[in-house]
Amino acid sequence: MSDQKAQLTQSIEAQGLKVRQLKSQAAEKTAIDAEVQILLGLKKELATLEGADKKSNDTKPAKKAGKSSFTLKTAKGTKDYNDKDMAIREKVFNTITKVFKKHGAVTIDTPVFELKEILAGKYGEDSKLIYDLADQGGEECSLRYDLTVPFARFLAMNGKEYPNIKRYQIAKVYRRDQPAMTKGRMREFYQCDFDIAGSYDSMIPDSEILRILCEALTNLDVGKYTVKINHRKILDGIFEVCGVPEDNIRPISSAVDKLDKLPWADVKKEMVEEKGLASEVADKIGEYVKHKGGRDLLEMLLKDEVLTSNANAAAGLAEMGTLFDYLEIFDVMDKMSFDLSLARGLDYYTGIIYEAVTEKSAPPKLAEGVLPKKKSGTDEFDESTVGVGSIAAGGRYDNLVGMFSGVNKKGVPNLQIPCVGVSIGVERVFSILMSKQKTEEIKSNETEVYVISVGDGLLKERMQIAKELWDAGIKASYMFKNKPRLDKQFDVCEKEMIPFAIFIGKDELEKGEVRVKDMRSKDESQKGGVTIKHADMIKEMKARLESL
Amino acid sequence: MSDQKAQLTQSIEAQGLKVRQLKSQAAEKTAIDAEVQILLGLKKELATLEGADKKSNDTKPAKKAGKSSFTLKTAKGTKDYNDKDMAIREKVFNTITKVFKKHGAVTIDTPVFELKEILAGKYGEDSKLIYDLADQGGEECSLRYDLTVPFARFLAMNGKEYPNIKRYQIAKVYRRDQPAMTKGRMREFYQCDFDIAGSYDSMIPDSEILRILCEALTNLDVGKYTVKINHRKILDGIFEVCGVPEDNIRPISSAVDKLDKLPWADVKKEMVEEKGLASEVADKIGEYVKHKGGRDLLEMLLKDEVLTSNANAAAGLAEMGTLFDYLEIFDVMDKMSFDLSLARGLDYYTGIIYEAVTEKSAPPKLAEGVLPKKKSGTDEFDESTVGVGSIAAGGRYDNLVGMFSGVNKKGVPNLQIPCVGVSIGVERVFSILMSKQKTEEIKSNETEVYVISVGDGLLKERMQIAKELWDAGIKASYMFKNKPRLDKQFDVCEKEMIPFAIFIGKDELEKGEVRVKDMRSKDESQKGGVTIKHADMIKEMKARLESL
């Protein structure tokens, strides 16, 4: 831990310097604020680390002394979601699920752990982040790292039954990453995937995926968003015509992928100095990847004879044209930004690729030469220094299922099921929505009616009323006390934002009456509520609840 | 594995013998059938084992040869849930969640793994079934074994904010048990818990939990069910007045717990021979625990002066009386069976305990002296030989939170939050419901309208119609082909049970018309559907869908 602390302390100093510099340069307020946020995040991380150190120091001697004391916490990188968190989370899941179901999706569920060999060789460098189960005799297993690989495994096993499927899955995945709680990056987090598997005519499922993504983001109310879109074949064609050697195409592609975080000069440096690309080749690439646009960009590229003479590029551009036609019908073309600098990290994409960003998730702009912090021991950038990043991402991956199906004598996979999909970063959506809402305004239970006694305790009578409400499907509660105080019962209604109360008193019950009150009403004349016949209670409450 | 196989082979032989004996004795058909089922289950397990052996033999040489071949399967004791399984599962979860929310519950979510020390010392012998994560540097963690211990940990951490809470949690738990797939026992399975935490007046939350359990089981439509109910204090009182030494109370209690699976003679044998109880003490216990009933049994016990002079028993009996009053108001007393033989395994219960059984989940009755199979290497009975067991269970546990809160100088827990809860065995509910339904009759997607082209391909026109339906919130699909065949489009409607189709043709579209057809209709006169104005399509479809 002390290594980590030393590193953090260093980062805090560097970040502090940057903030002071910006201030002295009278930089824009938003730019300074962004850097200050990063600084505060780093400080909070350090405090957490120090807290954990302290706690484990406190605990260890007690343990040695044989006491049953221990650290009362959740495991590193995991957290509990309380009732308010879950209320927002359920709303997010329901919104997304509704969109998925509207498009005919089914859901499947795969186990939280897989055989280790299923995950092996799928995530490149990131494989080191995979959680393994202990060897307790039996098979070697690992917690799932994403939902895509288990889905491909499912298709490879059940491809005969499911030659095509539209499926969604909302489930937790696990990565032994350095947690950055301040930015919502955890070791356990939800993914929310929608994929269409099957052999179909070109770009039809692809366009539906993009329509679904836009419906979901619009309904989630995350603010203005843009879907950056590109095509692996166009990108590969560009690399080929610029003169990138074949075995350097993926490394160069992953350098291009950093263009949303780094200025061109730094990316070029990586290409030339680290990856040995000729400077003039890099410059040619630089000319291409600076372009963003829509139809206009596509038309410009179609006029580029060097590019269109490349088979990959020509195929990619043709598909892009078809896709744009479909996206126009689906009325989502205005959300798209055809962006030649989008490359996406994962190797398995074979066709269109995309990434949605919102204004709130866009990384802070860095000045040339200022590098974002890298994750310790890796070559990846620490997202805590570059904004929350994309809010959804995906693409077409036609060969992943084949990796699981084995190959025949000719080396051809026994089963190929082309797929296209999207994964919505619900944790990020969740952070955006939580920041828009005051915690105390979130109603986490759905109780509609509180049954209140006036004067006496009347426990059995309250139980009887509650039972009648439950029988009618009305969400009702009462206080679990023999003789509750009236003010305490009022407090519950207010705290839990329960819209209606039914008051019972001895005299009224004997007359076969109860009182109903709208607890949200500020109308003084309605202060005491309305007396109704007990026999009419259900009818009355149903009518009131319907008009909510 | 060969050990396991040898054991299974032996069990199969013994079971075969039992079946032949029963047949030769002309035993009741249901009794024979039950034993045959067990035999088939054992044979299937053996086949699975042999299959796994074969597979891993097939695989290993390939691996050594450096090929990428591997066993394509899910990890032992886990399975995928396909679209049909999930449709039923979602229905079960929705039914249960609706009941929980009606009673004012909120939900919380805890991580799938906890610090190892959080789970330590909570499950007695069964701790050996806990899955550990590999030591990859950092904390020692384990997958959760149930949802109760993480909930108690949550309360201990957040007790100030949540002095009382009604919470439910539906999530997966993990046990490294010998899987018995034939009976639906898995290493990864869902639990569905509802608990009420907080200090309240006696038996009020307890009675609501039992009401909730009955509402859930009734709404789940699992058939006739009974809730066996008892009280730990009554049971302890009985043991005390019969003369069980204090340190033998829990072991004797766990012997009593086997009475639903074993005849009294076998239980007595365990008490006397294994646990060293005096034979006459065992006989006294035997007199008590044979009783089942309702109010009548309570009244009988209240007249037992020996018993009522015991403080524990007196307290338990008084609470039971209060509880019965409340259960009568809640109209669920007829589902209860006050059963003195119910003891429940877990140590942490402190008050009432209960277990729901359905006719379908009741174990087959064993003849005296015939023992159910024990789990290999343990003292527990293999449920595969005793029916699926209880369908829900729970009780009051007032001291669990205190175990996490640490103690003050006087040895008193820093925080005590009394709890009562129930866990519904959704996997069992699920098995019962799946067995009632034909797979091909389960509609796993919710598509309401299929957009079909007649004559030409009309892809863009179908996309346009689908887009209009989606915009109106209608669940619509179409075939992902440029020129789909008409019969193939009809096939999809039938296979996916899509109720409506919209037909479009070139001529009709030009006239601004579409055709709507109810695909479920057998009415020959409606064969071609009804022609409507394209402009009226949404209105028409909404009306038709509302009347579904």
PDB file of C-alpha atoms in Angstrom, chain B residues 333-485:
ATOM      1  CA  MET B 333     -54.119 -19.040  10.281  1.00  0.00           C
ATOM      2  CA  ASP B 334     -55.586 -21.871   8.196  1.00  0.00           C
ATOM      3  CA  LYS B 335     -52.254 -22.249   6.376  1.00  0.00           C
ATOM      4  CA  MET B 336     -50.319 -22.754   9.628  1.00  0.00           C
ATOM      5  CA  SER B 337     -49.391 -26.020  11.267  1.00  0.00           C
ATOM      6  CA  PHE B 338     -47.992 -25.534  14.779  1.00  0.00           C
ATOM      7  CA  ASP B 339     -45.475 -28.366  14.638  1.00  0.00           C
ATOM      8  CA  LEU B 340     -43.324 -29.166  17.679  1.00  0.00           C
ATOM      9  CA  SER B 341     -40.968 -31.276  15.562  1.00  0.00           C
ATOM     10  CA  LEU B 342     -39.847 -28.277  13.518  1.00  0.00           C
ATOM     11  CA  ALA B 343     -36.419 -27.224  14.816  1.00  0.00           C
ATOM     12  CA  ARG B 344     -34.509 -25.675  11.823  1.00  0.00           C
ATOM     13  CA  GLY B 345     -30.805 -26.211  11.406  1.00  0.00           C
ATOM     14  CA  LEU B 346     -29.271 -22.762  11.783  1.00  0.00           C
ATOM     15  CA  ASP B 347     -28.043 -21.787  15.222  1.00  0.00           C
ATOM     16  CA  TYR B 348     -28.851 -18.109  15.016  1.00  0.00           C
ATOM     17  CA  TYR B 349     -32.645 -18.290  15.379  1.00  0.00           C
ATOM     18  CA  THR B 350     -33.977 -16.902  18.638  1.00  0.00           C
ATOM     19  CA  GLY B 351     -37.770 -16.828  18.278  1.00  0.00           C
ATOM     20  CA  ILE B 352     -40.385 -18.195  15.927  1.00  0.00           C
ATOM     21  CA  ILE B 353     -39.215 -20.448  13.109  1.00  0.00           C
ATOM     22  CA  TYR B 354     -41.140 -21.671  10.072  1.00  0.00           C
ATOM     23  CA  GLU B 355     -40.887 -23.696   6.916  1.00  0.00           C
ATOM     24  CA  ALA B 356     -43.360 -23.891   4.041  1.00  0.00           C
ATOM     25  CA  VAL B 357     -43.945 -27.167   2.221  1.00  0.00           C
ATOM     26  CA  THR B 358     -46.130 -27.846  -0.779  1.00  0.00           C
ATOM     27  CA  GLU B 359     -47.591 -31.176  -1.757  1.00  0.00           C
ATOM     28  CA  LYS B 360     -45.116 -31.214  -4.616  1.00  0.00           C
ATOM     29  CA  SER B 361     -42.139 -30.502  -2.420  1.00  0.00           C
ATOM     30  CA  ALA B 362     -42.918 -32.952   0.380  1.00  0.00           C
ATOM     31  CA  PRO B 363     -40.370 -35.729   0.738  1.00  0.00           C
ATOM     32  CA  PRO B 364     -41.416 -39.311  -0.044  1.00  0.00           C
ATOM     33  CA  LYS B 365     -42.369 -41.143   3.149  1.00  0.00           C
ATOM     34  CA  LEU B 366     -39.702 -43.607   4.186  1.00  0.00           C
ATOM     35  CA  ALA B 367     -40.406 -46.852   5.959  1.00  0.00           C
ATOM     36  CA  GLU B 368     -39.014 -47.223   9.487  1.00  0.00           C
ATOM     37  CA  GLY B 369     -35.362 -48.228   9.437  1.00  0.00           C
ATOM     38  CA  VAL B 370     -34.864 -47.130   5.809  1.00  0.00           C
ATOM     39  CA  LEU B 371     -32.428 -44.241   5.878  1.00  0.00           C
ATOM     40  CA  PRO B 372     -32.219 -41.610   3.193  1.00  0.00           C
ATOM     41  CA  LYS B 373     -28.818 -41.359   1.524  1.00  0.00           C
ATOM     42  CA  LYS B 374     -26.338 -39.116   3.263  1.00  0.00           C
ATOM     43  CA  LYS B 375     -24.279 -36.573   1.397  1.00  0.00           C
ATOM     44  CA  SER B 376     -20.826 -37.983   0.789  1.00  0.00           C
ATOM     45  CA  GLY B 377     -18.472 -37.179   3.621  1.00  0.00           C
ATOM     46  CA  THR B 378     -21.057 -35.308   5.669  1.00  0.00           C
ATOM     47  CA  ASP B 379     -23.724 -36.076   8.180  1.00  0.00           C
ATOM     48  CA  GLU B 380     -26.415 -34.380   6.136  1.00  0.00           C
ATOM     49  CA  PHE B 381     -29.049 -36.094   4.117  1.00  0.00           C
ATOM     50  CA  ASP B 382     -28.863 -35.887   0.382  1.00  0.00           C
ATOM     51  CA  GLU B 383     -31.968 -34.008  -0.624  1.00  0.00           C
ATOM     52  CA  SER B 384     -32.077 -35.856  -3.900  1.00  0.00           C
ATOM     53  CA  THR B 385     -33.338 -38.823  -1.929  1.00  0.00           C
ATOM     54  CA  VAL B 386     -35.863 -36.957   0.191  1.00  0.00           C
ATOM     55  CA  GLY B 387     -37.876 -34.771  -2.244  1.00  0.00           C
ATOM     56  CA  VAL B 388     -37.205 -31.119  -2.913  1.00  0.00           C
ATOM     57  CA  GLY B 389     -37.874 -30.269   0.735  1.00  0.00           C
ATOM     58  CA  SER B 390     -39.232 -26.965   1.948  1.00  0.00           C
ATOM     59  CA  ILE B 391     -40.170 -24.214  -0.464  1.00  0.00           C
ATOM     60  CA  ALA B 392     -39.517 -21.331   1.952  1.00  0.00           C
ATOM     61  CA  ALA B 393     -38.134 -20.969   5.441  1.00  0.00           C
ATOM     62  CA  GLY B 394     -37.120 -18.427   8.026  1.00  0.00           C
ATOM     63  CA  GLY B 395     -37.435 -17.176  11.542  1.00  0.00           C
ATOM     64  CA  ARG B 396     -36.460 -14.541  14.043  1.00  0.00           C
ATOM     65  CA  TYR B 397     -32.763 -13.861  14.655  1.00  0.00           C
ATOM     66  CA  ASP B 398     -32.182 -11.103  17.177  1.00  0.00           C
ATOM     67  CA  ASN B 399     -28.455 -11.479  17.766  1.00  0.00           C
ATOM     68  CA  LEU B 400     -26.827 -11.754  14.345  1.00  0.00           C
ATOM     69  CA  VAL B 401     -26.265  -8.023  13.784  1.00  0.00           C
ATOM     70  CA  GLY B 402     -24.654  -7.827  17.216  1.00  0.00           C
ATOM     71  CA  MET B 403     -22.071 -10.408  16.109  1.00  0.00           C
ATOM     72  CA  PHE B 404     -20.740  -7.826  13.628  1.00  0.00           C
ATOM     73  CA  SER B 405     -20.957  -4.724  15.735  1.00  0.00           C
ATOM     74  CA  GLY B 406     -18.212  -5.564  18.196  1.00  0.00           C
ATOM     75  CA  VAL B 407     -18.713  -5.505  21.964  1.00  0.00           C
ATOM     76  CA  ASN B 408     -18.164  -2.798  24.563  1.00  0.00           C
ATOM     77  CA  LYS B 409     -16.078  -3.198  27.714  1.00  0.00           C
ATOM     78  CA  LYS B 410     -18.902  -5.054  29.457  1.00  0.00           C
ATOM     79  CA  GLY B 411     -19.080  -7.567  26.601  1.00  0.00           C
ATOM     80  CA  VAL B 412     -22.395  -6.175  25.339  1.00  0.00           C
ATOM     81  CA  PRO B 413     -22.700  -5.718  21.563  1.00  0.00           C
ATOM     82  CA  ASN B 414     -22.364  -2.089  20.468  1.00  0.00           C
ATOM     83  CA  LEU B 415     -25.421  -2.419  18.288  1.00  0.00           C
ATOM     84  CA  GLN B 416     -28.301  -4.872  18.440  1.00  0.00           C
ATOM     85  CA  ILE B 417     -30.926  -4.866  15.728  1.00  0.00           C
ATOM     86  CA  PRO B 418     -33.548  -7.617  16.104  1.00  0.00           C
ATOM     87  CA  CYS B 419     -34.580  -9.173  12.783  1.00  0.00           C
ATOM     88  CA  VAL B 420     -37.172 -11.550  11.418  1.00  0.00           C
ATOM     89  CA  GLY B 421     -37.204 -12.807   7.870  1.00  0.00           C
ATOM     90  CA  VAL B 422     -38.090 -15.379   5.285  1.00  0.00           C
ATOM     91  CA  SER B 423     -36.248 -16.819   2.317  1.00  0.00           C
ATOM     92  CA  ILE B 424     -38.309 -18.182  -0.555  1.00  0.00           C
ATOM     93  CA  GLY B 425     -36.679 -21.072  -2.392  1.00  0.00           C
ATOM     94  CA  VAL B 426     -37.268 -19.666  -5.841  1.00  0.00           C
ATOM     95  CA  GLU B 427     -35.366 -22.462  -7.578  1.00  0.00           C
ATOM     96  CA  ARG B 428     -37.896 -24.908  -6.200  1.00  0.00           C
ATOM     97  CA  VAL B 429     -40.813 -22.691  -7.136  1.00  0.00           C
ATOM     98  CA  PHE B 430     -39.257 -22.457 -10.552  1.00  0.00           C
ATOM     99  CA  SER B 431     -38.970 -26.263 -10.907  1.00  0.00           C
ATOM    100  CA  ILE B 432     -42.602 -26.697  -9.912  1.00  0.00           C
ATOM    101  CA  LEU B 433     -43.770 -24.053 -12.410  1.00  0.00           C
ATOM    102  CA  MET B 434     -41.571 -25.337 -15.266  1.00  0.00           C
ATOM    103  CA  SER B 435     -42.949 -28.829 -14.780  1.00  0.00           C
ATOM    104  CA  LYS B 436     -46.483 -27.446 -15.218  1.00  0.00           C
ATOM    105  CA  GLN B 437     -45.759 -25.761 -18.543  1.00  0.00           C
ATOM    106  CA  LYS B 438     -44.852 -26.972 -22.005  1.00  0.00           C
ATOM    107  CA  THR B 439     -41.671 -25.275 -23.195  1.00  0.00           C
ATOM    108  CA  GLU B 440     -43.072 -24.509 -26.632  1.00  0.00           C
ATOM    109  CA  GLU B 441     -45.980 -22.646 -25.041  1.00  0.00           C
ATOM    110  CA  ILE B 442     -43.744 -20.150 -23.239  1.00  0.00           C
ATOM    111  CA  LYS B 443     -43.543 -16.789 -25.042  1.00  0.00           C
ATOM    112  CA  SER B 444     -40.123 -15.426 -24.252  1.00  0.00           C
ATOM    113  CA  ASN B 445     -40.213 -12.166 -26.182  1.00  0.00           C
ATOM    114  CA  GLU B 446     -42.965  -9.589 -25.912  1.00  0.00           C
ATOM    115  CA  THR B 447     -43.265  -8.600 -29.569  1.00  0.00           C
ATOM    116  CA  GLU B 448     -46.800  -7.449 -30.334  1.00  0.00           C
ATOM    117  CA  VAL B 449     -46.639  -6.637 -34.021  1.00  0.00           C
ATOM    118  CA  TYR B 450     -44.673  -8.147 -36.909  1.00  0.00           C
ATOM    119  CA  VAL B 451     -44.274  -6.018 -40.014  1.00  0.00           C
ATOM    120  CA  ILE B 452     -44.595  -8.187 -43.114  1.00  0.00           C
ATOM    121  CA  SER B 453     -43.992  -7.316 -46.754  1.00  0.00           C
ATOM    122  CA  VAL B 454     -46.036  -8.927 -49.499  1.00  0.00           C
ATOM    123  CA  GLY B 455     -44.612  -9.296 -52.988  1.00  0.00           C
ATOM    124  CA  ASP B 456     -41.581  -7.024 -52.917  1.00  0.00           C
ATOM    125  CA  GLY B 457     -38.933  -6.835 -50.207  1.00  0.00           C
ATOM    126  CA  LEU B 458     -39.886  -3.284 -49.189  1.00  0.00           C
ATOM    127  CA  LEU B 459     -37.173  -3.210 -46.510  1.00  0.00           C
ATOM    128  CA  LYS B 460     -37.086   0.557 -46.054  1.00  0.00           C
ATOM    129  CA  GLU B 461     -40.876   0.687 -45.970  1.00  0.00           C
ATOM    130  CA  ARG B 462     -40.962  -2.018 -43.280  1.00  0.00           C
ATOM    131  CA  MET B 463     -38.335  -0.094 -41.315  1.00  0.00           C
ATOM    132  CA  GLN B 464     -40.462   3.038 -41.604  1.00  0.00           C
ATOM    133  CA  ILE B 465     -43.569   1.245 -40.297  1.00  0.00           C
ATOM    134  CA  ALA B 466     -41.582  -0.351 -37.442  1.00  0.00           C
ATOM    135  CA  LYS B 467     -40.158   3.055 -36.542  1.00  0.00           C
ATOM    136  CA  GLU B 468     -43.663   4.539 -36.340  1.00  0.00           C
ATOM    137  CA  LEU B 469     -44.756   1.674 -34.068  1.00  0.00           C
ATOM    138  CA  TRP B 470     -41.678   2.044 -31.827  1.00  0.00           C
ATOM    139  CA  ASP B 471     -42.250   5.784 -31.562  1.00  0.00           C
ATOM    140  CA  ALA B 472     -45.726   4.972 -30.231  1.00  0.00           C
ATOM    141  CA  GLY B 473     -44.309   2.522 -27.692  1.00  0.00           C
ATOM    142  CA  ILE B 474     -45.539  -0.571 -29.558  1.00  0.00           C
ATOM    143  CA  LYS B 475     -43.303  -3.645 -29.512  1.00  0.00           C
ATOM    144  CA  ALA B 476     -42.563  -4.375 -33.150  1.00  0.00           C
ATOM    145  CA  SER B 477     -40.177  -6.441 -35.258  1.00  0.00           C
ATOM    146  CA  TYR B 478     -39.622  -7.297 -38.896  1.00  0.00           C
ATOM    147  CA  MET B 479     -37.429  -9.736 -40.765  1.00  0.00           C
ATOM    148  CA  PHE B 480     -33.781  -8.687 -41.202  1.00  0.00           C
ATOM    149  CA  LYS B 481     -33.730  -9.547 -44.892  1.00  0.00           C
ATOM    150  CA  ASN B 482     -33.851  -7.387 -48.009  1.00  0.00           C
ATOM    151  CA  LYS B 483     -36.345  -9.724 -49.689  1.00  0.00           C
ATOM    152  CA  PRO B 484     -37.886 -12.071 -47.135  1.00  0.00           C
ATOM    153  CA  ARG B 485     -40.192 -14.891 -48.187  1.00  0.00           C
TER     154      ARG B 485
END
